[in-house]
CSV table of C-alpha atoms and ligand atoms in Angstrom, one decimal:
chain,number,residue,atom,x,y,z
A,1,MET,CA,-11.6,-19.0,-14.4
A,2,ILE,CA,-10.7,-15.4,-14.6
A,3,PRO,CA,-8.5,-14.7,-11.6
A,4,LEU,CA,-8.6,-11.6,-9.5
A,5,ALA,CA,-5.0,-10.8,-10.1
A,6,LYS,CA,-2.0,-12.3,-11.7
A,7,PRO,CA,1.7,-11.2,-11.4
A,8,TYR,CA,3.2,-10.1,-14.7
A,9,LEU,CA,6.4,-12.1,-14.8
A,10,SER,CA,8.6,-13.3,-17.7
A,11,ASP,CA,11.7,-15.2,-18.7
A,12,GLN,CA,13.7,-12.0,-17.9
A,13,GLU,CA,13.0,-12.3,-14.2
A,14,ILE,CA,14.1,-16.0,-14.4
A,15,THR,CA,17.4,-15.0,-16.1
A,16,SER,CA,18.0,-12.3,-13.6
A,17,VAL,CA,17.4,-14.6,-10.6
A,18,ALA,CA,19.7,-17.3,-12.2
A,19,SER,CA,22.5,-14.9,-12.4
A,20,VAL,CA,22.2,-14.0,-8.7
A,21,ILE,CA,22.1,-17.7,-7.8
A,22,ARG,CA,25.3,-18.3,-9.8
A,23,SER,CA,27.0,-15.3,-8.2
A,24,GLY,CA,27.0,-17.0,-4.8
A,25,TRP,CA,25.6,-14.0,-3.0
A,26,ILE,CA,21.9,-14.6,-2.5
A,27,THR,CA,20.8,-12.7,0.6
A,28,GLN,CA,20.9,-8.9,1.0
A,29,GLY,CA,23.9,-7.7,-1.0
A,30,PRO,CA,24.8,-5.9,-4.2
A,31,LYS,CA,21.5,-6.6,-6.0
A,32,VAL,CA,19.5,-5.1,-3.1
A,33,ALA,CA,21.7,-2.0,-3.3
A,34,GLU,CA,21.1,-1.8,-7.0
A,35,PHE,CA,17.3,-2.2,-6.6
A,36,GLU,CA,17.2,0.5,-3.9
A,37,LYS,CA,19.1,3.0,-6.1
A,38,ALA,CA,16.9,2.3,-9.1
A,39,PHE,CA,13.7,2.6,-7.0
A,40,ALA,CA,14.8,5.8,-5.3
A,41,GLN,CA,15.5,7.3,-8.7
A,42,TYR,CA,12.1,6.1,-10.1
A,43,VAL,CA,10.0,7.7,-7.4
A,44,GLY,CA,12.3,10.8,-7.0
A,45,ALA,CA,13.4,10.1,-3.4
A,46,ASN,CA,16.8,10.7,-1.9
A,47,HIS,CA,17.0,7.3,-0.2
A,48,ALA,CA,15.3,3.9,-0.5
A,49,VAL,CA,15.8,0.9,1.9
A,50,ALA,CA,14.6,-2.5,0.9
A,51,VAL,CA,12.8,-4.6,3.5
A,52,SER,CA,11.1,-8.0,3.8
A,53,ASN,CA,7.6,-6.6,3.3
A,54,CYS,CA,5.5,-3.5,3.7
A,55,THR,CA,4.4,-4.4,7.2
A,56,SER,CA,8.0,-4.6,8.5
A,57,GLY,CA,8.7,-1.4,6.7
A,58,LEU,CA,5.8,0.4,8.4
A,59,HIS,CA,7.0,-1.0,11.8
A,60,LEU,CA,10.5,0.4,11.1
A,61,ALA,CA,9.1,3.7,10.0
A,62,LEU,CA,7.1,4.1,13.2
A,63,MET,CA,10.0,3.0,15.4
A,64,ALA,CA,12.5,5.2,13.7
A,65,LEU,CA,10.1,8.2,14.5
A,66,GLY,CA,10.1,7.1,18.1
A,67,ILE,CA,6.6,5.9,18.3
A,68,LYS,CA,6.2,4.0,21.5
A,69,GLU,CA,3.8,2.5,24.0
A,70,ASN,CA,0.5,4.4,24.4
A,71,ASP,CA,1.3,7.0,21.8
A,72,GLU,CA,-1.6,7.5,19.4
A,73,VAL,CA,-1.2,7.4,15.6
A,74,ILE,CA,-4.0,8.7,13.4
A,75,THR,CA,-4.9,6.3,10.6
A,76,VAL,CA,-7.8,4.5,8.9
A,77,SER,CA,-9.5,1.3,10.0
A,78,HIS,CA,-10.5,0.8,6.4
A,79,SER,CA,-7.3,-0.8,5.2
A,80,TYR,CA,-5.5,-4.1,5.1
A,81,ILE,CA,-5.0,-5.2,8.7
A,82,ALA,CA,-1.2,-4.6,8.4
A,83,THR,CA,-1.7,-0.8,8.6
A,84,ALA,CA,-3.2,-0.8,12.1
A,85,ASN,CA,-1.1,-3.8,13.2
A,86,SER,CA,2.2,-1.9,12.5
A,87,ILE,CA,1.1,0.7,15.0
A,88,ARG,CA,0.2,-2.0,17.6
A,89,HIS,CA,3.6,-3.7,17.0
A,90,CYS,CA,5.1,-0.5,18.6
A,91,GLY,CA,2.7,-0.8,21.5
A,92,ALA,CA,1.0,2.3,20.3
A,93,ILE,CA,-2.7,2.9,19.7
A,94,PRO,CA,-4.3,3.4,16.3
A,95,LEU,CA,-6.7,6.3,16.4
A,96,PHE,CA,-9.1,5.5,13.5
A,97,VAL,CA,-10.7,8.2,11.5
A,98,ASP,CA,-13.2,7.8,8.7
A,99,ILE,CA,-12.6,7.8,4.9
A,100,GLU,CA,-13.9,9.8,2.1
A,101,SER,CA,-16.5,7.8,0.2
A,102,ASP,CA,-15.2,8.6,-3.3
A,103,THR,CA,-11.5,7.9,-2.9
A,104,PHE,CA,-11.7,5.3,0.0
A,105,ASN,CA,-8.9,7.4,1.6
A,106,ILE,CA,-8.5,9.1,4.9
A,107,ASN,CA,-10.7,12.2,5.4
A,108,PRO,CA,-8.3,15.1,6.2
A,109,LEU,CA,-11.0,17.1,8.0
A,110,LYS,CA,-11.4,14.2,10.4
A,111,VAL,CA,-7.6,14.0,10.9
A,112,GLU,CA,-7.4,17.6,12.0
A,113,ALA,CA,-10.3,17.2,14.4
A,114,SER,CA,-8.7,14.1,16.0
A,115,ILE,CA,-5.4,15.6,16.9
A,116,SER,CA,-4.6,15.8,20.6
A,117,ASP,CA,-1.5,15.8,22.9
A,118,LYS,CA,-1.3,12.1,22.6
A,119,THR,CA,-1.1,12.1,18.8
A,120,LYS,CA,2.5,11.4,17.7
A,121,ALA,CA,2.1,10.7,13.9
A,122,ILE,CA,-0.3,10.4,11.0
A,123,LEU,CA,-0.3,7.2,8.9
A,124,CYS,CA,-2.2,7.7,5.7
A,125,VAL,CA,-2.9,5.0,3.1
A,126,HIS,CA,-3.0,5.4,-0.7
A,127,GLN,CA,-5.8,2.8,-0.8
A,128,MET,CA,-5.8,0.5,-3.7
A,129,GLY,CA,-3.3,2.8,-5.4
A,130,MET,CA,-5.5,5.9,-5.3
A,131,PRO,CA,-3.4,8.7,-4.0
A,132,CYS,CA,-4.9,10.3,-0.9
A,133,ASP,CA,-5.2,14.1,-0.4
A,134,ILE,CA,-1.5,14.6,0.2
A,135,GLY,CA,-1.7,18.4,-0.2
A,136,THR,CA,-4.1,18.9,2.7
A,137,LEU,CA,-2.5,16.2,4.9
A,138,LEU,CA,0.9,17.9,4.4
A,139,LYS,CA,-0.5,21.2,5.6
A,140,ILE,CA,-2.0,19.5,8.7
A,141,SER,CA,1.2,17.6,9.5
A,142,GLU,CA,3.2,20.8,9.2
A,143,LYS,CA,0.8,22.9,11.2
A,144,HIS,CA,0.7,20.4,14.1
A,145,ASN,CA,4.4,19.4,13.7
A,146,LEU,CA,3.4,15.7,13.3
A,147,PRO,CA,5.3,13.3,11.1
A,148,LEU,CA,3.4,11.9,8.1
A,149,ILE,CA,3.9,8.3,7.0
A,150,GLU,CA,2.5,7.1,3.7
A,151,ASP,CA,1.3,3.5,3.5
A,152,ALA,CA,2.0,3.2,-0.2
A,153,ALA,CA,1.7,-0.6,-0.2
A,154,CYS,CA,-0.5,-0.5,-3.3
A,155,ALA,CA,0.7,2.8,-4.9
A,156,VAL,CA,3.9,2.4,-6.8
A,157,GLY,CA,3.4,4.1,-10.2
A,158,SER,CA,0.6,6.3,-8.9
A,159,GLN,CA,1.0,10.0,-9.2
A,160,TYR,CA,-0.1,13.2,-7.5
A,161,TYR,CA,-0.2,16.7,-9.1
A,162,LEU,CA,1.7,19.0,-6.8
A,163,ASN,CA,3.9,22.1,-7.4
A,164,GLU,CA,2.5,22.3,-10.9
A,165,LYS,CA,3.8,18.9,-11.9
A,166,TRP,CA,3.0,15.2,-11.7
A,167,GLU,CA,5.0,13.6,-8.9
A,168,GLN,CA,5.4,9.9,-8.1
A,169,ILE,CA,3.9,8.6,-4.9
A,170,GLY,CA,6.9,7.7,-2.7
A,171,LYS,CA,8.9,10.9,-3.6
A,172,PRO,CA,8.0,10.9,-0.6
A,173,HIS,CA,5.6,13.7,0.1
A,174,GLY,CA,5.4,12.9,3.8
A,175,ASP,CA,8.5,12.0,5.9
A,176,ILE,CA,8.4,8.3,4.9
A,177,ALA,CA,6.6,6.1,2.3
A,178,VAL,CA,6.5,2.4,2.4
A,179,PHE,CA,5.7,0.0,-0.5
A,180,SER,CA,4.7,-3.6,-0.8
A,181,PHE,CA,5.9,-6.1,-3.5
A,182,HIS,CA,3.4,-8.8,-2.6
A,183,PRO,CA,2.1,-10.6,-5.7
A,184,ARG,CA,-1.2,-8.7,-5.6
A,185,LYS,CA,0.6,-5.4,-5.9
A,186,ILE,CA,1.7,-3.6,-9.1
A,187,ILE,CA,5.2,-5.1,-9.1
A,188,THR,CA,6.3,-8.1,-7.1
A,189,THR,CA,9.3,-9.8,-5.6
A,190,GLY,CA,7.2,-12.7,-4.2
A,191,ASP,CA,7.1,-10.8,-0.9
A,192,GLY,CA,9.1,-7.7,-0.2
A,193,GLY,CA,8.9,-4.0,0.6
A,194,MET,CA,10.7,-0.6,0.1
A,195,ILE,CA,10.9,2.4,2.4
A,196,THR,CA,11.6,5.8,0.9
A,197,THR,CA,12.7,9.0,2.6
A,198,ASN,CA,14.6,12.2,2.0
A,199,SER,CA,16.0,12.2,5.5
A,200,LYS,CA,19.6,11.0,5.8
A,201,SER,CA,19.3,10.2,9.5
A,202,LEU,CA,16.1,8.1,9.0
A,203,PHE,CA,17.8,6.3,6.1
A,204,GLU,CA,20.7,5.4,8.3
A,205,LYS,CA,18.4,4.2,11.0
A,206,PHE,CA,16.5,2.0,8.6
A,207,GLN,CA,19.7,0.4,7.3
A,208,LEU,CA,20.7,-0.5,10.8
A,209,LEU,CA,17.4,-1.7,12.2
A,210,ARG,CA,16.5,-3.9,9.3
A,211,GLN,CA,19.7,-5.9,9.8
A,212,HIS,CA,19.8,-6.6,13.5
A,213,SER,CA,21.4,-3.1,14.1
A,214,MET,CA,24.7,-4.6,12.8
A,215,SER,CA,27.2,-1.7,12.9
A,216,ILE,CA,29.2,-2.9,9.9
A,217,SER,CA,27.3,-4.8,7.2
A,218,ASP,CA,28.4,-8.3,6.1
A,219,LEU,CA,28.8,-6.8,2.5
A,220,ILE,CA,31.3,-4.3,3.8
A,221,ARG,CA,33.2,-6.8,5.9
A,222,HIS,CA,33.3,-9.2,3.0
A,223,LYS,CA,35.1,-6.6,0.9
A,224,GLU,CA,37.6,-5.5,3.6
A,225,LYS,CA,41.3,-6.4,3.3
A,226,SER,CA,41.7,-6.4,7.0
A,227,VAL,CA,39.7,-8.1,9.8
A,228,ILE,CA,37.0,-6.0,11.3
A,229,PHE,CA,34.4,-6.8,13.9
A,230,GLU,CA,30.8,-5.5,14.0
A,231,SER,CA,28.8,-4.6,17.1
A,232,TYR,CA,25.1,-4.5,17.9
A,233,ASN,CA,24.4,-1.3,19.6
A,234,GLU,CA,20.6,-1.4,19.9
A,235,LEU,CA,17.7,-3.9,19.5
A,236,GLY,CA,17.4,-4.6,15.8
A,237,TYR,CA,15.3,-6.9,13.5
A,238,ASN,CA,15.8,-9.2,10.6
A,239,TYR,CA,13.7,-7.4,8.0
A,240,ARG,CA,16.0,-8.0,5.0
A,241,LEU,CA,15.1,-8.4,1.4
A,242,THR,CA,17.3,-11.0,-0.4
A,243,ASP,CA,19.3,-10.5,-3.6
A,244,ILE,CA,17.2,-13.2,-5.3
A,245,GLN,CA,14.1,-11.0,-4.7
A,246,ALA,CA,15.9,-7.8,-5.7
A,247,ALA,CA,16.9,-9.5,-9.0
A,248,ILE,CA,13.2,-9.9,-9.7
A,249,GLY,CA,12.4,-6.4,-8.5
A,250,LEU,CA,14.9,-4.8,-10.8
A,251,VAL,CA,13.2,-6.4,-13.9
A,252,GLN,CA,9.8,-5.6,-12.5
A,253,LEU,CA,10.7,-1.9,-12.0
A,254,ASP,CA,11.8,-1.7,-15.6
A,255,ARG,CA,8.4,-2.9,-16.6
A,256,LEU,CA,6.5,-0.7,-14.2
A,257,ASP,CA,5.4,2.1,-16.7
A,258,ASP,CA,4.2,-0.5,-19.1
A,259,ILE,CA,2.3,-2.3,-16.3
A,260,VAL,CA,0.6,0.9,-15.2
A,261,GLU,CA,-0.3,1.9,-18.7
A,262,LYS,CA,-1.9,-1.5,-19.3
A,263,ARG,CA,-3.9,-1.3,-16.0
A,264,ARG,CA,-5.1,2.1,-16.8
A,265,LYS,CA,-6.4,1.0,-20.2
A,266,LEU,CA,-8.2,-1.9,-18.7
A,267,ALA,CA,-9.8,0.3,-16.1
A,268,ASP,CA,-11.0,2.6,-18.9
A,269,LEU,CA,-12.7,-0.4,-20.4
A,270,TYR,CA,-14.5,-1.2,-17.2
A,271,LYS,CA,-15.7,2.3,-17.1
A,272,LYS,CA,-16.8,2.1,-20.7
A,273,PHE,CA,-18.7,-1.1,-20.3
A,274,LEU,CA,-20.2,-0.4,-16.8
A,275,ASN,CA,-21.0,3.3,-17.2
A,276,GLY,CA,-24.6,4.1,-16.3
A,277,VAL,CA,-25.5,0.6,-15.1
A,278,LYS,CA,-28.2,0.8,-12.5
A,279,GLY,CA,-27.2,-0.2,-8.9
A,280,ILE,CA,-23.4,0.1,-9.4
A,281,GLN,CA,-21.1,3.0,-8.7
A,282,LEU,CA,-17.7,3.1,-10.4
A,283,PRO,CA,-14.5,4.4,-8.9
A,284,GLU,CA,-13.2,7.8,-10.1
A,285,GLU,CA,-9.9,9.6,-10.0
A,286,ARG,CA,-9.8,13.2,-8.8
A,287,THR,CA,-8.2,15.6,-11.3
A,288,ASN,CA,-5.0,15.9,-9.3
A,289,THR,CA,-4.4,12.2,-9.0
A,290,ARG,CA,-3.4,9.4,-11.3
A,291,THR,CA,-4.0,5.9,-9.9
A,292,ASN,CA,-2.3,2.7,-11.0
A,293,TRP,CA,-5.6,0.9,-10.5
A,294,GLN,CA,-4.1,-1.7,-8.2
A,295,SER,CA,-7.7,-2.7,-7.5
A,296,TYR,CA,-10.8,-1.9,-9.4
A,297,CYS,CA,-13.3,-1.5,-6.6
A,298,VAL,CA,-17.0,-1.0,-7.4
A,299,ARG,CA,-19.8,-0.1,-5.0
A,300,PHE,CA,-23.3,-1.5,-5.1
A,301,ASP,CA,-26.6,0.0,-3.9
A,302,ASP,CA,-27.3,-0.8,-0.2
A,303,SER,CA,-30.3,-3.0,-1.2
A,304,LEU,CA,-28.0,-5.5,-3.2
A,305,SER,CA,-26.2,-8.4,-1.5
A,306,VAL,CA,-22.5,-8.3,-2.2
A,307,HIS,CA,-22.2,-11.9,-1.1
A,308,GLN,CA,-24.8,-13.0,-3.6
A,309,ILE,CA,-23.2,-11.0,-6.4
A,310,MET,CA,-19.8,-12.5,-5.7
A,311,GLN,CA,-21.2,-16.0,-5.5
A,312,GLN,CA,-23.0,-15.6,-8.9
A,313,LEU,CA,-19.8,-14.2,-10.5
A,314,LEU,CA,-17.9,-17.2,-9.1
A,315,GLU,CA,-20.4,-19.6,-10.6
A,316,VAL,CA,-19.7,-18.2,-14.1
A,317,GLY,CA,-15.9,-18.4,-13.5
A,318,ILE,CA,-15.1,-14.9,-12.3
A,319,SER,CA,-13.1,-14.4,-9.1
A,320,SER,CA,-13.7,-11.3,-7.0
A,321,ARG,CA,-13.0,-10.1,-3.5
A,322,ARG,CA,-14.9,-8.2,-0.9
A,323,GLY,CA,-14.0,-4.6,-0.5
A,324,ILE,CA,-11.3,-3.5,1.9
A,325,LEU,CA,-11.8,-4.7,5.5
A,326,CYS,CA,-12.2,-2.5,8.6
A,327,ALA,CA,-9.7,-3.4,11.3
A,328,HIS,CA,-12.1,-2.3,14.1
A,329,LEU,CA,-14.5,-5.0,13.0
A,330,GLU,CA,-12.0,-7.8,13.0
A,331,PRO,CA,-11.7,-10.2,16.0
A,332,ALA,CA,-8.1,-9.1,16.7
A,333,TYR,CA,-9.5,-5.7,17.5
A,334,GLU,CA,-12.5,-6.9,19.5
A,335,VAL,CA,-10.9,-5.8,22.8
A,336,GLU,CA,-10.0,-2.1,22.2
A,337,PRO,CA,-6.3,-1.4,21.8
A,338,TRP,CA,-7.6,1.2,19.3
A,339,THR,CA,-9.5,4.3,19.8
A,340,TRP,CA,-11.5,7.0,18.0
A,341,TYR,CA,-12.1,10.7,18.1
A,342,GLY,CA,-14.7,11.7,20.6
A,343,LYS,CA,-14.3,8.6,22.8
A,344,GLU,CA,-13.7,10.6,26.0
A,345,GLU,CA,-16.9,12.6,25.4
A,346,GLY,CA,-18.7,9.3,25.0
A,347,LYS,CA,-19.6,9.9,21.3
A,348,GLN,CA,-20.5,7.0,19.1
A,349,VAL,CA,-17.7,5.7,16.9
A,350,ASP,CA,-18.2,7.3,13.5
A,351,LEU,CA,-16.6,5.1,10.9
A,352,LYS,CA,-19.7,5.0,8.8
A,353,GLU,CA,-18.1,5.6,5.4
A,354,SER,CA,-15.5,2.9,6.2
A,355,GLU,CA,-18.1,0.4,7.2
A,356,ASN,CA,-20.3,1.3,4.1
A,357,ALA,CA,-17.3,0.8,1.8
A,358,ARG,CA,-16.5,-2.5,3.5
A,359,ASN,CA,-20.0,-3.8,3.2
A,360,HIS,CA,-21.1,-2.6,-0.2
A,361,CYS,CA,-18.0,-2.9,-2.4
A,362,ILE,CA,-16.3,-5.7,-4.4
A,363,ILE,CA,-13.0,-5.8,-6.2
A,364,LEU,CA,-13.2,-7.0,-9.8
A,365,PRO,CA,-10.4,-8.9,-11.7
A,366,LEU,CA,-7.6,-6.7,-13.2
A,367,PHE,CA,-4.2,-7.7,-14.3
A,368,PRO,CA,-1.9,-6.6,-17.1
A,369,GLU,CA,-2.5,-9.7,-19.3
A,370,MET,CA,-6.2,-9.5,-19.0
A,371,LYS,CA,-7.9,-9.5,-22.4
A,372,VAL,CA,-10.6,-7.1,-23.6
A,373,GLN,CA,-13.0,-10.1,-24.0
A,374,GLU,CA,-12.4,-11.0,-20.4
A,375,ILE,CA,-13.3,-7.5,-19.2
A,376,LYS,CA,-16.3,-7.6,-21.4
A,377,PHE,CA,-17.3,-11.0,-20.0
A,378,VAL,CA,-17.0,-9.7,-16.4
A,379,CYS,CA,-19.1,-6.6,-17.2
A,380,ASP,CA,-21.8,-8.6,-19.2
A,381,SER,CA,-22.0,-11.1,-16.3
A,382,LEU,CA,-22.3,-8.4,-13.8
A,383,ILE,CA,-25.0,-6.5,-15.7
A,384,LYS,CA,-26.9,-9.8,-16.1
A,385,ILE,CA,-26.7,-10.5,-12.4
A,386,LEU,CA,-27.8,-7.0,-11.5
A,387,SER,CA,-30.8,-7.1,-13.8
A,388,ASN,CA,-32.0,-10.3,-12.1
A,389,ASN,CA,-31.6,-8.9,-8.6
B,401,PLP,C1,-2.7,-0.8,2.5
B,401,PLP,C2,-1.7,-2.0,2.8
B,401,PLP,N1,-0.8,-1.8,3.8
B,401,PLP,C3,0.1,-2.8,4.1
B,401,PLP,C4,0.0,-4.0,3.4
B,401,PLP,C5,1.0,-5.1,3.9
B,401,PLP,O1,1.9,-5.4,2.8
B,401,PLP,P1,2.9,-6.6,3.0
B,401,PLP,O2,2.1,-7.9,2.7
B,401,PLP,O3,3.9,-6.4,2.0
B,401,PLP,O4,3.4,-6.6,4.4
B,401,PLP,C6,-0.9,-4.2,2.4
B,401,PLP,C7,-1.0,-5.5,1.8
B,401,PLP,O5,-2.0,-6.0,1.3
B,401,PLP,C8,-1.8,-3.2,2.1
B,401,PLP,O6,-2.8,-3.3,1.2
């Protein structure tokens, strides 16, 4: 069976975890601080704050910006459900706009058209690692004085060409970026997340909120020579990453460039073997973006059944997944806590590109240890299936 994804782990991660276990400090402590420092340096951000996962990080990002009940946050429906959920966790309303068909990312033109008095932030997603049109989104957020949050769950190691140089996603370009270290992402800590920002005040807020708003951390109290008491001055959360996870993360971060290079070579092979095949459209980078190919997502002609193609792949031992879901089509969004541009005027919801991408795409296997013969086998199998359809 060729799996869809496989984390790239080695004995180095095991050794690193063993040393943390032997140290006696296993929850958020010195390793988390080391991981944060290394991560901030890698992406070029002033600050990084480790959290339990990307969803909790997005929740903190929105809360720290003061997003509250009935505020609207512009985002995409076409994303993992966590993106929209993080807005609802604040009691706020996701205002969904459509995506661009080539990048699967938020359409900046639709963002601008959707802004109203109720809009309090923009939450863009670098979907499947493909950077979104940050340059245009930044101009819109500046013009309308709206904070920009980047859901960079999938995008560590992806780059954007800005100011005449390649910059890492997470620098961040908006106010805040949030990453995921779930095993299907580029680097993993089992579960885990990282927030990056250049704002000192946001950084300090994140540090407090992720640990119950404890005024003096356990690490500091542990090192003190005199007794000090902490206080809890506002409602906080337990969104900590552990030192055990950070020990894995540090090793993974060291291997990130190698992982991205491997993924990019494998994606090139998909392109080589599937180029020009009838009925299938391949993903493309724009000239100002470099993706980490977190997912290799192909689109089929409308007449083809995605379900049938996936079933036939499964029967020859190839795992695949449907394209990215649309939150507004999931049962949890059946009753509308979400909205869309034009609702007041009674216009039809226009999330056509999102729905098309959801219905006609599949994600093919891609992981650093994947062999050339395996890519060839996936492509040959797909070509055979398509020729019989
Ligand atoms: C775009 C996007 N946002 C958020 C998340 C949530 O990440 P986590 O599982 O770390 O909370 C994911 C995970 O798949 C994702 O793909």
